Short mmCIF file of C-alpha atoms in Angstrom, two decimals:
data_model
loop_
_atom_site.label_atom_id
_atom_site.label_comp_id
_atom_site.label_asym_id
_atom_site.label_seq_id
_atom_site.Cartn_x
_atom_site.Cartn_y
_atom_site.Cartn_z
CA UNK A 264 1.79 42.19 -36.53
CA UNK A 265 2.00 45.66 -34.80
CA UNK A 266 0.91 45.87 -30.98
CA UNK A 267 0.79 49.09 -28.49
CA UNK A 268 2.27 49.16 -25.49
CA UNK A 269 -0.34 49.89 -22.83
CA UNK A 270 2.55 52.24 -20.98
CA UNK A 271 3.85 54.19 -23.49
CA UNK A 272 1.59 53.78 -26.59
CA UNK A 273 4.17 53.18 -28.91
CA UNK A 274 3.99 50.86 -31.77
CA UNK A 275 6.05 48.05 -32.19
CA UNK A 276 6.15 45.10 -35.17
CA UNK A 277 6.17 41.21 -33.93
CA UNK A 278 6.98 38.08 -35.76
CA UNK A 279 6.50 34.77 -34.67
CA UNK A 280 7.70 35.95 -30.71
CA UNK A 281 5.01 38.11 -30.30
CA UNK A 282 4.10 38.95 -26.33
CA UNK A 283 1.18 37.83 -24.53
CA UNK A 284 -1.62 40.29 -25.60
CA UNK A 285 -4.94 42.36 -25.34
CA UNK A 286 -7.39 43.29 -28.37
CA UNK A 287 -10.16 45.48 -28.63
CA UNK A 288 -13.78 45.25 -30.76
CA UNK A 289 -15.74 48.06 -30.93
CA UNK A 290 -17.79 49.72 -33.48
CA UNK A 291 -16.17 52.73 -35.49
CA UNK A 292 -17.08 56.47 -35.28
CA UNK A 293 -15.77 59.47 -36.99
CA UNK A 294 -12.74 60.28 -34.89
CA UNK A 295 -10.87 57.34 -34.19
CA UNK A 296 -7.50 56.86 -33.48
CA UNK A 297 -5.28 56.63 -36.70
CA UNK A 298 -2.36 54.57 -37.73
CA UNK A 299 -0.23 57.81 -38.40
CA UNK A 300 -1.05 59.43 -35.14
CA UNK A 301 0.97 56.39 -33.50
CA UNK A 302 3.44 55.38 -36.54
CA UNK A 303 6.92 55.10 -34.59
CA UNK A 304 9.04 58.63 -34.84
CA UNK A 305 12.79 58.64 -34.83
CA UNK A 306 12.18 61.35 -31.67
CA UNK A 307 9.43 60.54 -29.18
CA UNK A 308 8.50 63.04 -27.11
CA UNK A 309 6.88 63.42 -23.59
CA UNK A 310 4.53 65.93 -25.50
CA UNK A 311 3.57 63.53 -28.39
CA UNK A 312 2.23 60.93 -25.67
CA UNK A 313 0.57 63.47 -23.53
CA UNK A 314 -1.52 64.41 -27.10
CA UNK A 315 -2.37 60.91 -27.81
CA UNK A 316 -3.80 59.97 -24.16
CA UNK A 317 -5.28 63.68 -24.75
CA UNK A 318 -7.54 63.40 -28.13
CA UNK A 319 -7.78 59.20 -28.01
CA UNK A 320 -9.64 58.43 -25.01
CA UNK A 321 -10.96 55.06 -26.23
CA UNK A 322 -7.13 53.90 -27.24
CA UNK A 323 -6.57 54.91 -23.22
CA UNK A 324 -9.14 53.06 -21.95
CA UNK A 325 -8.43 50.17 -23.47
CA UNK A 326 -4.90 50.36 -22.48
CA UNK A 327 -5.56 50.51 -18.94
CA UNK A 328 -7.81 47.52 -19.10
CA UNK A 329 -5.11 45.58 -20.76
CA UNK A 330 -2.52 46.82 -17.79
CA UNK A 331 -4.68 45.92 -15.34
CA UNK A 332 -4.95 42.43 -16.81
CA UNK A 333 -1.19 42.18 -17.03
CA UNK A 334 -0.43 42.62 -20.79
CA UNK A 335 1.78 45.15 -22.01
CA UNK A 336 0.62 45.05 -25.47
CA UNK A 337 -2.69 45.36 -27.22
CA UNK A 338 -3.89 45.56 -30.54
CA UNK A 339 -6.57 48.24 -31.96
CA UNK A 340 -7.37 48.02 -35.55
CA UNK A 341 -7.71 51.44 -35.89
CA UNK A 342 -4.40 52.47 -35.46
CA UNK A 343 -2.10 49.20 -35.77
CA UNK A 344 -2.87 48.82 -39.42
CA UNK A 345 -1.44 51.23 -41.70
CA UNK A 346 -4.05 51.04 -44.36
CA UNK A 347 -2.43 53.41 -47.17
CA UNK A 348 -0.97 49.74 -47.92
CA UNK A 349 -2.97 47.62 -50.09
CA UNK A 350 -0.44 44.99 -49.27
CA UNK A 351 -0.76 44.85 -45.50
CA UNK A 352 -4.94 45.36 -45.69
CA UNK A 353 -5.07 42.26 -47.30
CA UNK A 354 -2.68 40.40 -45.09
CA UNK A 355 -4.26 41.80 -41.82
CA UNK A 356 -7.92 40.98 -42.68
CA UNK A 357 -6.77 37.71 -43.89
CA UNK A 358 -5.03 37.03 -40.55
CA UNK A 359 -7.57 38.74 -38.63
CA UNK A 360 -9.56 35.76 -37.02
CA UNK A 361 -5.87 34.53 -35.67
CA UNK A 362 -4.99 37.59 -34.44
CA UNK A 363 -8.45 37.53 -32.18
CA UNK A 364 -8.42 33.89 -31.88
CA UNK A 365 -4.53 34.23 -30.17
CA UNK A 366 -5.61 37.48 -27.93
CA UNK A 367 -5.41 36.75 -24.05
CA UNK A 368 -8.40 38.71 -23.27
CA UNK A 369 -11.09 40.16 -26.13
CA UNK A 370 -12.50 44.17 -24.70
CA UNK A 371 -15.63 44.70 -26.28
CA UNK A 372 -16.62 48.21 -26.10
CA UNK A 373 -20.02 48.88 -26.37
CA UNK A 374 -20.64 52.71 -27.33
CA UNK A 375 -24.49 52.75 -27.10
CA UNK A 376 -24.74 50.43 -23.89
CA UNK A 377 -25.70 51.41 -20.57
CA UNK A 378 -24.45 49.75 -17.50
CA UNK A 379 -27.77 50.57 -15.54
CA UNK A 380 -30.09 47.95 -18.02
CA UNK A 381 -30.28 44.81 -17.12
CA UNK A 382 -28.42 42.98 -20.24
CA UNK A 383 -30.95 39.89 -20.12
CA UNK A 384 -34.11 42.29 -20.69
CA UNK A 385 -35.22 42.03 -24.18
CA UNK A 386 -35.52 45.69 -24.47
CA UNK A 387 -32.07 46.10 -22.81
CA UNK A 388 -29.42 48.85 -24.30
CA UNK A 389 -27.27 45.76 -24.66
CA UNK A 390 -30.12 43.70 -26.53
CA UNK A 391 -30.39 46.69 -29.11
CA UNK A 392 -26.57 47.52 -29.27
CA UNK A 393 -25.15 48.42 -32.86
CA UNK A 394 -22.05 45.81 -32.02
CA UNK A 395 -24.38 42.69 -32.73
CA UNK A 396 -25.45 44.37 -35.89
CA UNK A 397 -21.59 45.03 -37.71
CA UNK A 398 -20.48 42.09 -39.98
CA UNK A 399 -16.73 42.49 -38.40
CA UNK A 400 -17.78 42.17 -34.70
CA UNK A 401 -19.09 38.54 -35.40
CA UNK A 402 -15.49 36.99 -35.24
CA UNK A 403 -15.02 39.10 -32.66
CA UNK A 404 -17.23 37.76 -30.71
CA UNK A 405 -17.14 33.97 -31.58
CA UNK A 406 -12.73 33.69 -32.15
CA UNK A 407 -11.30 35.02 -28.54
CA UNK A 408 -11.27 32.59 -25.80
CA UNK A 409 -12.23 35.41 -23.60
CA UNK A 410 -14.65 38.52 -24.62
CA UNK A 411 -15.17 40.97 -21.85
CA UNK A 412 -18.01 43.56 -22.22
CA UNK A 413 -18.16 47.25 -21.54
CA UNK A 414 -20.21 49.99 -21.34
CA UNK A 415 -20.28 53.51 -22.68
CA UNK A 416 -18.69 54.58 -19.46
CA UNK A 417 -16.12 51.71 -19.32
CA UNK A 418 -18.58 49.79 -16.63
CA UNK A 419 -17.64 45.98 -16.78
CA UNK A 420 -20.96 44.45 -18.12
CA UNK A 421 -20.05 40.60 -18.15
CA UNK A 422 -18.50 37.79 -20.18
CA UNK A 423 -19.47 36.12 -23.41
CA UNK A 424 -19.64 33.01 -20.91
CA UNK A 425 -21.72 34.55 -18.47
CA UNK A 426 -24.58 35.87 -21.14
CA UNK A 427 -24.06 32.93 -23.93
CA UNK A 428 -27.84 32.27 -23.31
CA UNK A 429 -28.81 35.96 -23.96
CA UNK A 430 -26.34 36.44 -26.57
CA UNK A 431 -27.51 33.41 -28.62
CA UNK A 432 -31.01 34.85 -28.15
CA UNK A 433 -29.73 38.55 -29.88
CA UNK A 434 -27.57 36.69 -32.07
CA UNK A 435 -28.70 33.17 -33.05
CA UNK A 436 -25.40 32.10 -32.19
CA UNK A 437 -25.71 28.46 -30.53
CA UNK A 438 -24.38 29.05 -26.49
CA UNK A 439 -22.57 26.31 -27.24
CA UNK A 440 -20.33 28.34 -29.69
CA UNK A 441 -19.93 31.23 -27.87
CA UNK A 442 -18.70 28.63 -24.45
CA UNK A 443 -16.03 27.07 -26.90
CA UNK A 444 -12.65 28.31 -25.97
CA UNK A 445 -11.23 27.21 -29.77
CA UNK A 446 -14.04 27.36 -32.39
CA UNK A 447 -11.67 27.46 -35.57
CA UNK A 448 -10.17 24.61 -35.18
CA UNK A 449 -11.35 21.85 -37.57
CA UNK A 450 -12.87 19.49 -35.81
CA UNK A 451 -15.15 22.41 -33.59
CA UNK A 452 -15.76 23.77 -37.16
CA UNK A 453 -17.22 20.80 -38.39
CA UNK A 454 -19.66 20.65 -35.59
CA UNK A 455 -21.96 23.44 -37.02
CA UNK A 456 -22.38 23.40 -40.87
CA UNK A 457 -22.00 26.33 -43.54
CA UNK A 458 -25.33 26.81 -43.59
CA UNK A 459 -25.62 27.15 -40.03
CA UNK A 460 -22.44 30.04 -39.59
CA UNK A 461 -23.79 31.98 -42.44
CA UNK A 462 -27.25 32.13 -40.97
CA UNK A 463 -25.06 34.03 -37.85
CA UNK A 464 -24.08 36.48 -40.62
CA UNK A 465 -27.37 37.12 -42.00
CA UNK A 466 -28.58 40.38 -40.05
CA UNK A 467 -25.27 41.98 -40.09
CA UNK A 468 -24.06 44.99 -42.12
CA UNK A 469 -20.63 46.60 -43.37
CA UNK A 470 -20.12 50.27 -44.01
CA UNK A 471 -18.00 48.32 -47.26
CA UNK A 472 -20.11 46.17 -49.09
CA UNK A 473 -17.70 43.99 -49.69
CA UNK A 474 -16.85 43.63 -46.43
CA UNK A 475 -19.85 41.43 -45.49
CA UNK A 476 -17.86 38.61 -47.25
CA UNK A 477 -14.61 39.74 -46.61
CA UNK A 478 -15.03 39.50 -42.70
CA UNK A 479 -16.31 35.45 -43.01
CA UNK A 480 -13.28 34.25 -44.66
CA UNK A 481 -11.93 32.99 -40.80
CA UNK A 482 -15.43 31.78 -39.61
CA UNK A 483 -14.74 29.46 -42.59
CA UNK A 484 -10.97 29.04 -43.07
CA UNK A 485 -10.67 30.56 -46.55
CA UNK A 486 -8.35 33.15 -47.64
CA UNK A 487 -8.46 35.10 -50.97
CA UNK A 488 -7.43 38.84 -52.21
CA UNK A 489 -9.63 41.55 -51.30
CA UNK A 490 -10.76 43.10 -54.72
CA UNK A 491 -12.59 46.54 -53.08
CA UNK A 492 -15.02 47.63 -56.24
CA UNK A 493 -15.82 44.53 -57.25
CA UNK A 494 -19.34 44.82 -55.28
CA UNK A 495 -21.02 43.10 -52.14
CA UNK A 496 -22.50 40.18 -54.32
CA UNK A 497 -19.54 39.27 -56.01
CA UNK A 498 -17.49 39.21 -53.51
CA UNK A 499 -19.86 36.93 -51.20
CA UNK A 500 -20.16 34.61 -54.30
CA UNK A 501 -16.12 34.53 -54.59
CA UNK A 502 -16.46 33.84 -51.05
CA UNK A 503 -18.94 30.68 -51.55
CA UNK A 504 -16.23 29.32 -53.76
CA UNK A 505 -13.18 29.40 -52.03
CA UNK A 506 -15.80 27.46 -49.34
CA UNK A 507 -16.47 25.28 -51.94
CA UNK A 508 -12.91 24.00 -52.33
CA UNK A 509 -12.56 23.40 -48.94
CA UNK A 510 -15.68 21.28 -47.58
CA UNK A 511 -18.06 18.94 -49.23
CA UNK A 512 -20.99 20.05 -46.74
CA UNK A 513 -23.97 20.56 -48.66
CA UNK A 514 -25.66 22.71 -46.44
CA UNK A 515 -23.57 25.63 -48.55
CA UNK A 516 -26.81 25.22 -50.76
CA UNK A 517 -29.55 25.15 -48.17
CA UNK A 518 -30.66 28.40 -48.26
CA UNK A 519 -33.86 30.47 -49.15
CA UNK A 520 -37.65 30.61 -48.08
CA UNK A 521 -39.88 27.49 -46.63
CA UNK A 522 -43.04 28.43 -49.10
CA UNK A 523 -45.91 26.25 -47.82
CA UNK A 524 -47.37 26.95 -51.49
CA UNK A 525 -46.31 28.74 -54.78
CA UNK A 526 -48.44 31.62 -53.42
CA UNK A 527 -45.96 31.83 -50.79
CA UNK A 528 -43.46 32.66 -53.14
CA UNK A 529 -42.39 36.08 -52.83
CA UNK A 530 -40.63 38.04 -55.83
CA UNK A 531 -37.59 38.10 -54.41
CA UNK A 532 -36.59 34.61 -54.42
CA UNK A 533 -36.67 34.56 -57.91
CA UNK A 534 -32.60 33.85 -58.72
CA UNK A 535 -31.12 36.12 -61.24
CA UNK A 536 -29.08 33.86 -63.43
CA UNK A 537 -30.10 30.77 -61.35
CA UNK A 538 -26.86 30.75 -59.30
CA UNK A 539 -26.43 27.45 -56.89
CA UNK A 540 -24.61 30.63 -54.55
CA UNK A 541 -26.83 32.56 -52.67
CA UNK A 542 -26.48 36.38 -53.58
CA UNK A 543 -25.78 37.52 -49.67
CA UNK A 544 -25.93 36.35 -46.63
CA UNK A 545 -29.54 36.88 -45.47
CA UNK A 546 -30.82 34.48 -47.92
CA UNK A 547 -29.45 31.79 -44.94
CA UNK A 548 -31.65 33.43 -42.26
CA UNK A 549 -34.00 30.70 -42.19
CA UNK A 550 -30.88 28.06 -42.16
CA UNK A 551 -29.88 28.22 -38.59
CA UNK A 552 -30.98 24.23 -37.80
CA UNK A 553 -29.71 22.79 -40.86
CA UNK A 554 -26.92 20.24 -39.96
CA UNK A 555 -25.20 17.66 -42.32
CA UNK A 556 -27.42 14.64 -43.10
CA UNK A 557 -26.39 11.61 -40.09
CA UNK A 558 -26.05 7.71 -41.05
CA UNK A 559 -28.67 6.06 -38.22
CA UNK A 560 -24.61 5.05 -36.50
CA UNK A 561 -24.37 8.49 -36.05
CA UNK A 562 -21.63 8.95 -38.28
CA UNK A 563 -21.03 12.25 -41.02
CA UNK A 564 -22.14 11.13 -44.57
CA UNK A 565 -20.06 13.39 -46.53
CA UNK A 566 -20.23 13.27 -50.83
CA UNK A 567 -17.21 13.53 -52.78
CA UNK A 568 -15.72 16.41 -53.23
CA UNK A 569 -17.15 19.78 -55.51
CA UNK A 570 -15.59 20.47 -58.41
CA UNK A 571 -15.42 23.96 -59.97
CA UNK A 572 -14.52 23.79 -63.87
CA UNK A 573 -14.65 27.23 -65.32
CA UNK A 574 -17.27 27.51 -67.43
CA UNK A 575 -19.84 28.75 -64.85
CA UNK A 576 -21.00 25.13 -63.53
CA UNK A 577 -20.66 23.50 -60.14
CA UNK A 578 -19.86 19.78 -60.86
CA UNK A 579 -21.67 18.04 -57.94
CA UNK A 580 -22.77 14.37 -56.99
CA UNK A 581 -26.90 14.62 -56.03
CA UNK A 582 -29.69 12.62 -55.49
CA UNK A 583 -32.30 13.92 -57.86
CA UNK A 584 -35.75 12.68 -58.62
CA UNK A 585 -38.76 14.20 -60.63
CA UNK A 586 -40.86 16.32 -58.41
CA UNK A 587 -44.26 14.52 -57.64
CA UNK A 588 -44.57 15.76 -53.84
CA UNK A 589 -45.00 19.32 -55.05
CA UNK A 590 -46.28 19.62 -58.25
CA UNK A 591 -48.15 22.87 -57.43
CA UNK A 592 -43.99 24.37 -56.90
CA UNK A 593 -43.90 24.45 -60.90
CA UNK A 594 -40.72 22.26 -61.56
CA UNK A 595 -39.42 19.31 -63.10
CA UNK A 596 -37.22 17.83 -60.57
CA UNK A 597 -36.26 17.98 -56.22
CA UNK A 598 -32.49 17.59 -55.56
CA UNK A 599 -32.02 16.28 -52.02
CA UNK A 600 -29.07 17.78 -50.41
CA UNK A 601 -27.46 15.58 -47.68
CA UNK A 602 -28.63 17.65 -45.22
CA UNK A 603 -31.24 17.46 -42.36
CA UNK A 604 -33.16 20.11 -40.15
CA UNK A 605 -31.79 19.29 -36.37
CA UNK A 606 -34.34 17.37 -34.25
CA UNK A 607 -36.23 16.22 -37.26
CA UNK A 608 -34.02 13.08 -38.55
CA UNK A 609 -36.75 12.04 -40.54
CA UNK A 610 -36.42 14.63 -43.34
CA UNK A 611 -33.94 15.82 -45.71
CA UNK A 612 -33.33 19.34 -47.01
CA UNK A 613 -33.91 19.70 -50.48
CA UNK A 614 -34.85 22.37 -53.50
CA UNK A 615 -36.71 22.54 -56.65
CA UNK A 616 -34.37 22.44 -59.88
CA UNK A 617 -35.76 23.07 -63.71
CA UNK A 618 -33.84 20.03 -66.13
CA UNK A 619 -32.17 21.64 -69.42
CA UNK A 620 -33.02 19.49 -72.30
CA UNK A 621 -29.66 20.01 -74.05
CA UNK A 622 -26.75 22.84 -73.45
CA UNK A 623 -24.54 23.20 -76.18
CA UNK A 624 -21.11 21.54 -74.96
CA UNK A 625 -22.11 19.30 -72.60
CA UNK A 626 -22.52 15.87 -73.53
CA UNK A 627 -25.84 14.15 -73.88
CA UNK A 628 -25.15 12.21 -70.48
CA UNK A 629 -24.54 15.04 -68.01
CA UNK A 630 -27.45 16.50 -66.11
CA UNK A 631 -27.57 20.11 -66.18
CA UNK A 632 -30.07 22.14 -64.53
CA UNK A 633 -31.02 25.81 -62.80
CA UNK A 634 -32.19 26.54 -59.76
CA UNK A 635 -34.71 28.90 -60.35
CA UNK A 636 -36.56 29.89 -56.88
CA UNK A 637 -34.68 30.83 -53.51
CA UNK A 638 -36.97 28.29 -52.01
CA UNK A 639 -36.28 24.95 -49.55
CA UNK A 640 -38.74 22.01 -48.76
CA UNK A 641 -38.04 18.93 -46.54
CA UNK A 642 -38.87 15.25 -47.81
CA UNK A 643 -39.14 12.12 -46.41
CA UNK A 644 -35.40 10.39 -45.89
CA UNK A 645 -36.82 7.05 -47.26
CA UNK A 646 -37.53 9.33 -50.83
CA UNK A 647 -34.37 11.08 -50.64
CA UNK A 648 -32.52 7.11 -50.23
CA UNK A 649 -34.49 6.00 -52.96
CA UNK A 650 -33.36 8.93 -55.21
CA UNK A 651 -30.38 8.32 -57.71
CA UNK A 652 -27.58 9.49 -56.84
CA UNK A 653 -26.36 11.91 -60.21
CA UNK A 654 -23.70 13.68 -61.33
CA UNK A 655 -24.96 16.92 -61.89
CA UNK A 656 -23.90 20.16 -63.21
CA UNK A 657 -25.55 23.33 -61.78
CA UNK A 658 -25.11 26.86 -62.56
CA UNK A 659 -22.72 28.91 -60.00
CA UNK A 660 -22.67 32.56 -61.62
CA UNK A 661 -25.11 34.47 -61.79
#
């Protein structure tokens, strides 16, 4: 890892002893500070440092901040990655939620901000900033213990702490997350369910469209090589996998439209390909209270584990059951995810599935089916209990 000193604005590579320091989220613009502007030189010169505190104001800023906090280091994507490696890319994006999670103090500079609004109005420059918008800035928000705001003019604007109620309102973030000094570890983790992280990710946007998936592997704990190219939906379904293999929460599932009616049904939640992965992250917008299915003891009812053969199936255990409720929804069966809507205990999450008679391979005792509608319903838990409980193979390509 390669910090700045605040002082002298040198770069420097850590290991494992790395110093106490700073880090900086802000939202990119045409001329910021590059990794070869501040690669080390065998000479340094008094000159070279006046030019960088000259032409890279932000860098200078942020630096002083950092001093006056104490740190002598700080780290500033834009210029302590040396992206003409493919190599080191991957392994700082990939590292990326640590490196914020492990920063004393998170500066969040807010270009388009104003320190005269008031930041709880709803029509505040802070309300309507581009930084809650960027796919990137999420961990950057929700992985440092400490995120300090600023202004276009530097002007202290408050703590993630102080405006966690105004932030969750912007955001959809629970308070609760954004008052957790640790949020990747494990157990915090387990607290909110996939369904309910990527609905944090669902209004966001990457100048890279593969980005959008590439900057939720630490919100989830996944790692995997970044494959620029291969496209924004392919990467976010690679991304749904390598969630896949790590958690058995169902919620990964629970995502799409609440039609009241099949004329609710717009075109777009038809599913190309009838995928069990959702094609990008907005199709979890309406997923924000979903929450793994609780026994009556209070206690997480988790199925067995996915598996992920590769021949385009999802192997999973399911309670299924022929679809009387909603006839009028134009499919065979309901699958009942083990997943409930918070505040509503009474209900489980579940979709509408269409039953293959026969696929060619698969053995006459394995259920396949396709999801063909983006769509979500809840159901009585008593039905859902009743259901059996199947082992069921469901398309996860699309």
């Amino acid at each position: 890892m390669r910090l700045l000193n605040t002082s002298t604005l040198e770069l420097r590579t850590f290991g494992t002893d790395r110093p106490p320091y700073a880090i900086l989220s802000h939202t990119w613009t045409r001329n910021e500070a590059p990794f070869e502007a501040f690669a080390p030189r065998r000479r340094f010169s008094a000159s070279l440092s006046y030019l960088r505190k000259k032409k890279y104001a932000k860098v200078v800023k942020s630096c002083q901040l950092a001093r006056e906090s104490g740190l002598n280091w700080i780290w500033i994507d834009t210029c302590c990655i040396d992206k003409s490696s493919s190599t080191e890319l991957t392994e700082a994006i990939n590292s990326m939620y640590a490196w914020y999670e492990a920063a004393e103090v998170c500066f969040a500079y807010m270009r388009d901000v104003s320190d005269r609004d008031d930041p709880v109005s709803e029509d505040s420059s802070f309300a309507r900033s581009i930084w809650f918008t960027r796919g990137w800035t999420l961990q950057e928000l929700i992985a440092p213990r400490t995120v300090e705001f600023y202004s276009a003019n530097w002007v202290r604007i408050g703590s993630k702490w102080e405006y966690a109620a105004t932030i969750e309102k912007i955001t959809g973030i629970h308070r609760t997350v954004l008052k957790e000094p640790y949020f990747s570890g494990f157990k915090t983790q387990r607290q909110y369910s996939v369904a309910q992280r990527m609905s944090w990710a669902a209004n966001r946007r990457t100048t890279r469209p593969e980005d959008l998936a590439y900057s939720l592997m630490g919100l989830f704990n996944v790692h995997m090589p970044l494959l620029y190219g291969e496209g924004e939906t392919k990467a976010f379904i690679r991304l749904q996998g390598e969630i896949a293999k790590q958690t058995n929460d169902q919620s990964l599932f629970a995502w799409g439209r609440w039609p009241l009616s099949v004329g609710d049904i717009a075109e777009d939640t038809l599913i190309v390909g009838g995928s069990l992965y959702a094609q990008h992250p907005s199709r979890f917008s309406l997923s924000r209270d979903i929450i793994p299915l609780r026994r009556n003891d209070g206690g997480l009812t988790w199925s067995s584990d996915f598996s992920l053969p590769n021949d385009g199936y999802l192997r999973i255990k399911l309670r299924v059951a022929e679809n009387t409720t909603r006839p009028e929804m134009q499919e065979s069966h309901v699958a009942f995810l083990e997943c409930e809507l918070m505040h509503d205990p009474d209900y489980v999450v579940g979709f509408f599935l269409h039953q293959y008679d026969r696929v060619e391979g698969m053995s006459a005792h394995v259920h396949v089916y396709k999801r063909k509608f983006a769509t979500l319903a809840k159901f009585p838990r008593k039905m859902a209990i009743k259901a059996p409980l199947l082992d069921v193979f469901l398309s996860s390509v699309y």
